């Protein structure tokens, strides 16, 4: 039963945080909640730290880096914190004083250490710490609603010691994300106060937003557990954009989606099943304007209210078979499927691997996904040409920490080793550790196809190049004419490596993939192609609600066309794409 008055707004706390993966509807729900609180006479400040923030678009007015009253909603003001601008200012604060004093190579290394997602998260948190902890700035507001909350990753960073130990100086240490911590210039008691407020259930409620999809719910459960471990226990689950029951004579795709969502609701992961939850129905169009925001949190209108006029579909959409036809022309190569969590990387990687194996190519399919989604996707698929493996991030990280302690830590005193040990708890340590395992797979791509689900980001590659010295030392010692090829050089070789970015046909996932493409460009890597997954525009649905949503994908597909050298679009499927039959629905077989 849909709630007409969402439970997460009942007895609302002063701080309300909305978090979840890109494209689940955090911004719409945050804006709607802020409007709902203001309409009952509360004074509300809406704060967005979303890198693809569209708060201004939602309200139809300019909202920038200054607190701005929202027209037509008494008592509501908003501010958008630009994460990239915050990160740039943060970097300059650290690098500016030493520019001209240190060699260019040192400046470049420091800049790259401060160019990853860790820096962006910490810089954004640095920006809104005042809004969270300083009552002299926000005391006039009854409620502060945050669109995109700090993740457990960010909070663990801020709980680290903050000492920039000497073992990292001049590239002597190993890569971690402690770089961002070097510039934390606020008193640590200020951060402690902010984190204490986040963890105080009397002050803060965190709203975890997800879709009723297996992969999205697995991701949400992981986030819920991570936040609980850092003390944020007052959580509420919102399952957004649920498809209303189309009835037994409804469009087959709509019936299948409704049944699949119902099955997900009946089998929620334990971490989510324990949370209070609210269900929100899908709307036929983007949530724009105060009127739409008012309606979002009320009982869903009857399906008959959805427009029966089907919008024109986008122009011809290429399928995955076009990409595979080009890949199969070679007899070896490295294929990296990259993208944010929940976009279907495992499915796309498995479909490509199975298609190549069925063409008689020798294929090694591997994953670094901690959820081991490949097992579910392959569902026992067997092929003599297909080898499947998994890099265990936890085991790789443990081995990496032990090695660093045994080598870099050997020359440190007890206090230094203690700091090093805690520094190695940094979340980015896992990314670096996994790369060590990943690099062993890269060399196999010279003899066969290697398809990897989840690959290192451009930031990780450059951080390793800057501080690990492996790439530079080999090139310097052996010389460029010796024919040596390091892992980074192989990843930069378009004849060997094909990076495939996977996204969804929605604003935030496309923006996140665009940011990832820019990140890879810094490492000299250009994505070979893009895959837009779970597209309604690529289906033949006649359901009015789904057809309206399909039409809304057009601007996002056009944006991907501008960014992508090659594009494939995978339709939203009626049946889960698992096993050989399911994967064949992702990549159509030749007739």
XYZ file of C-alpha atoms in Angstrom, residues 174-504:
331
model
C 52.382 3.274 -1.486
C 49.281 4.727 -3.055
C 46.260 5.321 -0.887
C 43.693 8.064 -0.697
C 45.397 9.825 2.184
C 46.270 12.618 -0.254
C 42.946 14.367 0.379
C 43.584 14.254 4.111
C 46.696 16.409 3.737
C 44.604 19.510 3.271
C 42.067 19.134 6.053
C 42.557 22.550 7.573
C 39.560 22.634 9.884
C 40.047 21.682 13.525
C 39.436 17.983 13.924
C 36.900 18.739 16.630
C 34.776 20.420 13.932
C 34.731 17.213 11.909
C 34.100 15.203 15.049
C 31.088 17.401 15.794
C 29.746 16.976 12.254
C 30.172 13.202 12.310
C 28.560 13.046 15.755
C 25.505 14.814 14.363
C 25.333 12.380 11.458
C 25.312 9.465 13.878
C 22.831 10.999 16.349
C 19.395 9.420 15.720
C 17.727 12.266 17.597
C 19.065 14.746 15.033
C 19.570 12.814 11.790
C 17.600 10.442 9.602
C 19.188 8.889 6.520
C 16.902 7.924 3.632
C 18.353 5.174 1.458
C 16.823 5.350 -2.028
C 16.807 2.333 -4.358
C 14.891 0.690 -7.192
C 13.225 -2.725 -6.862
C 15.927 -4.490 -8.864
C 18.170 -7.273 -7.609
C 21.486 -5.527 -8.344
C 20.273 -2.167 -7.007
C 19.020 -3.744 -3.791
C 22.273 -5.641 -3.293
C 24.131 -2.340 -3.671
C 21.736 -0.600 -1.275
C 22.161 -3.345 1.323
C 25.929 -2.916 1.131
C 25.548 0.835 1.649
C 23.189 0.308 4.587
C 25.671 -1.998 6.288
C 28.598 0.318 5.602
C 26.777 3.302 7.095
C 25.670 1.281 10.113
C 29.266 0.334 10.799
C 30.261 4.001 11.024
C 27.419 4.772 13.416
C 24.568 5.919 11.142
C 21.830 3.565 12.244
C 18.659 5.657 11.833
C 17.932 4.656 8.244
C 14.754 4.503 6.174
C 14.409 2.679 2.849
C 12.529 4.212 -0.081
C 11.823 1.951 -3.047
C 11.257 4.403 -5.862
C 9.628 4.286 -9.307
C 7.678 1.072 -8.770
C 5.490 0.122 -11.729
C 1.785 -0.066 -10.784
C -0.003 -3.334 -11.500
C -0.889 -3.276 -15.228
C -3.435 -6.060 -14.772
C -3.460 -9.516 -16.389
C -4.178 -8.115 -19.860
C -1.500 -5.461 -19.692
C 1.513 -5.050 -21.963
C 3.732 -8.176 -21.541
C 6.801 -6.124 -20.624
C 4.858 -4.148 -18.007
C 3.443 -7.367 -16.514
C 6.919 -8.922 -16.347
C 8.465 -5.836 -14.716
C 5.677 -5.639 -12.122
C 6.072 -9.308 -11.252
C 9.845 -8.989 -11.013
C 9.567 -5.965 -8.706
C 7.040 -7.789 -6.532
C 9.462 -10.711 -6.218
C 12.247 -8.313 -5.167
C 9.997 -6.772 -2.514
C 9.179 -10.212 -1.172
C 12.859 -11.163 -0.920
C 14.669 -8.052 0.283
C 18.234 -8.483 1.587
C 18.263 -8.840 5.372
C 19.953 -5.476 5.919
C 17.087 -3.754 4.055
C 14.235 -5.914 5.310
C 14.904 -4.662 8.829
C 14.464 -1.019 7.807
C 11.181 0.911 7.801
C 10.278 1.558 4.178
C 8.177 3.649 1.836
C 7.078 2.687 -1.679
C 6.795 5.324 -4.421
C 5.108 4.617 -7.767
C 6.660 5.430 -11.131
C 5.559 8.678 -12.771
C 5.175 9.058 -16.534
C 7.454 12.106 -16.757
C 10.363 13.775 -15.019
C 9.485 15.437 -11.710
C 9.690 19.128 -12.601
C 7.987 22.022 -10.852
C 6.477 22.515 -7.415
C 3.180 20.910 -8.479
C 4.863 17.644 -9.474
C 6.900 17.680 -6.266
C 3.755 18.052 -4.170
C 2.185 15.048 -5.903
C 5.256 12.780 -5.695
C 4.805 11.932 -2.026
C 1.035 11.438 -2.210
C -1.017 8.404 -3.214
C -0.326 7.434 -6.823
C -2.878 8.612 -9.378
C -4.726 5.898 -11.350
C -2.881 4.490 -14.346
C -5.586 5.988 -16.580
C -4.104 9.388 -15.830
C -0.984 8.400 -17.749
C -1.144 9.786 -21.261
C -2.334 7.169 -23.758
C -0.534 9.050 -26.534
C 2.721 7.239 -27.205
C 5.676 9.603 -27.773
C 7.848 9.165 -30.839
C 10.696 6.750 -30.276
C 14.318 7.854 -30.796
C 15.981 7.121 -34.111
C 17.426 3.681 -34.811
C 19.330 2.265 -31.852
C 22.312 -0.050 -32.522
C 22.439 -3.305 -30.559
C 25.293 -5.146 -28.850
C 25.780 -7.364 -31.885
C 27.407 -4.423 -33.706
C 30.128 -4.224 -31.038
C 30.706 -7.986 -30.941
C 30.996 -8.182 -34.731
C 33.894 -5.733 -34.524
C 35.538 -7.434 -31.537
C 35.414 -10.918 -33.035
C 37.500 -9.802 -36.008
C 40.565 -10.084 -33.736
C 41.848 -13.219 -31.994
C 42.878 -11.628 -28.688
C 42.525 -8.474 -26.645
C 41.594 -6.944 -23.308
C 37.980 -5.786 -22.837
C 37.247 -3.751 -19.714
C 33.618 -3.149 -18.738
C 33.492 -0.118 -16.477
C 30.782 1.971 -14.847
C 29.054 2.833 -11.585
C 27.399 0.177 -9.439
C 24.015 -1.114 -10.549
C 24.247 -0.315 -14.275
C 24.719 -3.939 -15.344
C 28.468 -4.265 -15.940
C 28.463 -7.948 -14.964
C 25.693 -8.742 -17.446
C 27.386 -6.872 -20.307
C 30.797 -8.421 -19.558
C 29.322 -11.926 -19.392
C 27.320 -11.423 -22.607
C 30.432 -10.272 -24.491
C 32.517 -13.171 -23.136
C 29.900 -15.791 -24.015
C 29.403 -14.335 -27.507
C 33.156 -14.422 -28.213
C 33.466 -17.969 -26.835
C 30.586 -19.144 -29.027
C 32.515 -17.767 -32.001
C 35.364 -20.121 -31.101
C 37.569 -17.535 -29.396
C 39.477 -18.433 -26.230
C 38.113 -16.176 -23.489
C 39.004 -15.534 -19.840
C 36.186 -13.727 -18.003
C 37.051 -12.240 -14.614
C 35.491 -9.879 -12.097
C 36.537 -7.723 -9.172
C 32.915 -7.254 -8.123
C 32.676 -7.916 -4.350
C 29.096 -9.120 -4.844
C 30.282 -11.811 -7.300
C 27.382 -11.066 -9.655
C 29.001 -13.112 -12.420
C 27.917 -16.338 -10.724
C 24.270 -15.237 -10.892
C 24.541 -13.972 -14.464
C 26.275 -17.053 -15.889
C 23.932 -19.408 -13.981
C 26.122 -22.443 -14.673
C 26.920 -21.525 -18.294
C 29.675 -23.837 -19.560
C 31.767 -23.511 -22.705
C 35.087 -25.151 -23.500
C 36.377 -21.816 -24.774
C 35.383 -19.874 -21.627
C 37.392 -19.673 -18.398
C 35.890 -17.770 -15.448
C 37.728 -16.388 -12.412
C 37.251 -13.821 -9.657
C 39.634 -11.441 -7.947
C 38.708 -11.359 -4.261
C 39.082 -7.701 -3.214
C 39.204 -8.550 0.489
C 41.944 -11.151 0.118
C 43.931 -8.899 -2.238
C 43.679 -5.988 0.189
C 44.785 -8.090 3.156
C 47.818 -9.361 1.244
C 48.677 -5.842 0.080
C 48.495 -4.388 3.604
C 50.719 -7.152 4.948
C 53.303 -6.530 2.233
C 53.369 -2.763 2.814
C 53.759 -3.259 6.570
C 56.574 -5.726 5.993
C 58.440 -3.441 3.555
C 57.615 0.252 4.007
C 56.799 -0.272 7.668
C 60.051 -2.047 8.488
C 61.991 1.217 8.872
C 59.319 2.960 10.986
C 59.140 3.168 14.748
C 56.134 1.786 16.653
C 54.179 5.028 16.353
C 54.914 5.249 12.630
C 53.856 1.644 12.066
C 50.644 2.287 13.974
C 49.858 5.269 11.735
C 50.763 3.282 8.635
C 48.531 0.402 9.741
C 45.564 2.725 10.197
C 46.344 4.618 6.994
C 46.114 1.307 5.124
C 42.492 1.012 6.272
C 41.743 3.793 3.792
C 39.045 2.659 1.317
C 41.212 3.425 -1.716
C 43.760 0.870 -0.560
C 41.438 -1.807 -1.936
C 41.458 -0.242 -5.399
C 45.259 -0.245 -5.478
C 45.480 -3.782 -4.093
C 43.047 -5.121 -6.682
C 45.097 -3.511 -9.448
C 48.064 -5.678 -8.445
C 45.928 -8.768 -9.116
C 44.366 -7.216 -12.184
C 47.780 -6.569 -13.776
C 48.435 -10.322 -13.974
C 45.380 -10.714 -16.194
C 46.489 -7.937 -18.532
C 49.416 -9.920 -19.863
C 47.117 -12.811 -20.868
C 45.330 -10.522 -23.335
C 48.257 -10.811 -25.731
C 47.319 -14.458 -26.365
C 43.548 -14.621 -25.871
C 40.535 -12.490 -25.052
C 40.350 -11.274 -21.447
C 37.058 -9.691 -20.417
C 37.032 -7.955 -17.023
C 33.987 -6.796 -15.097
C 35.079 -3.656 -13.185
C 38.497 -2.202 -13.924
C 40.766 0.375 -12.239
C 39.890 4.017 -12.780
C 42.161 6.486 -14.522
C 42.933 8.017 -11.150
C 44.141 4.682 -9.760
C 46.352 4.132 -12.787
C 47.951 7.562 -12.551
C 48.324 7.320 -8.779
C 50.187 4.048 -9.169
C 52.312 5.561 -11.926
C 53.112 8.602 -9.802
C 53.863 6.926 -6.472
C 54.486 3.260 -7.227
C 57.288 4.034 -9.718
C 56.895 0.664 -11.466
C 56.071 2.108 -14.872
C 58.674 4.898 -14.657
C 61.446 2.674 -13.313
C 61.043 0.071 -16.050
C 60.998 2.649 -18.828
C 64.011 4.495 -17.346
C 66.090 1.384 -16.669
C 65.341 -0.558 -19.842
C 64.813 2.312 -22.223
C 61.947 2.979 -24.602
C 63.641 1.038 -27.405
C 63.756 -2.271 -25.505
C 60.198 -3.215 -26.420
C 59.035 -3.357 -22.814
C 55.326 -2.889 -22.127
C 54.077 -2.182 -18.596
C 50.434 -2.752 -17.588
C 49.693 0.953 -17.973
C 51.180 1.011 -21.469
C 49.047 -1.990 -22.469
C 45.927 -0.286 -21.173
C 46.834 2.764 -23.266
C 47.227 0.637 -26.413
C 43.949 0.832 -28.402
C 45.021 -2.130 -30.528
C 45.057 -4.327 -27.413
C 42.624 -2.740 -24.946
C 38.956 -1.899 -25.461
C 37.278 -0.007 -22.615
C 33.491 -0.296 -22.664
C 31.597 2.183 -20.464
C 28.242 0.887 -19.235
C 25.488 3.284 -18.184
C 21.701 3.727 -18.001
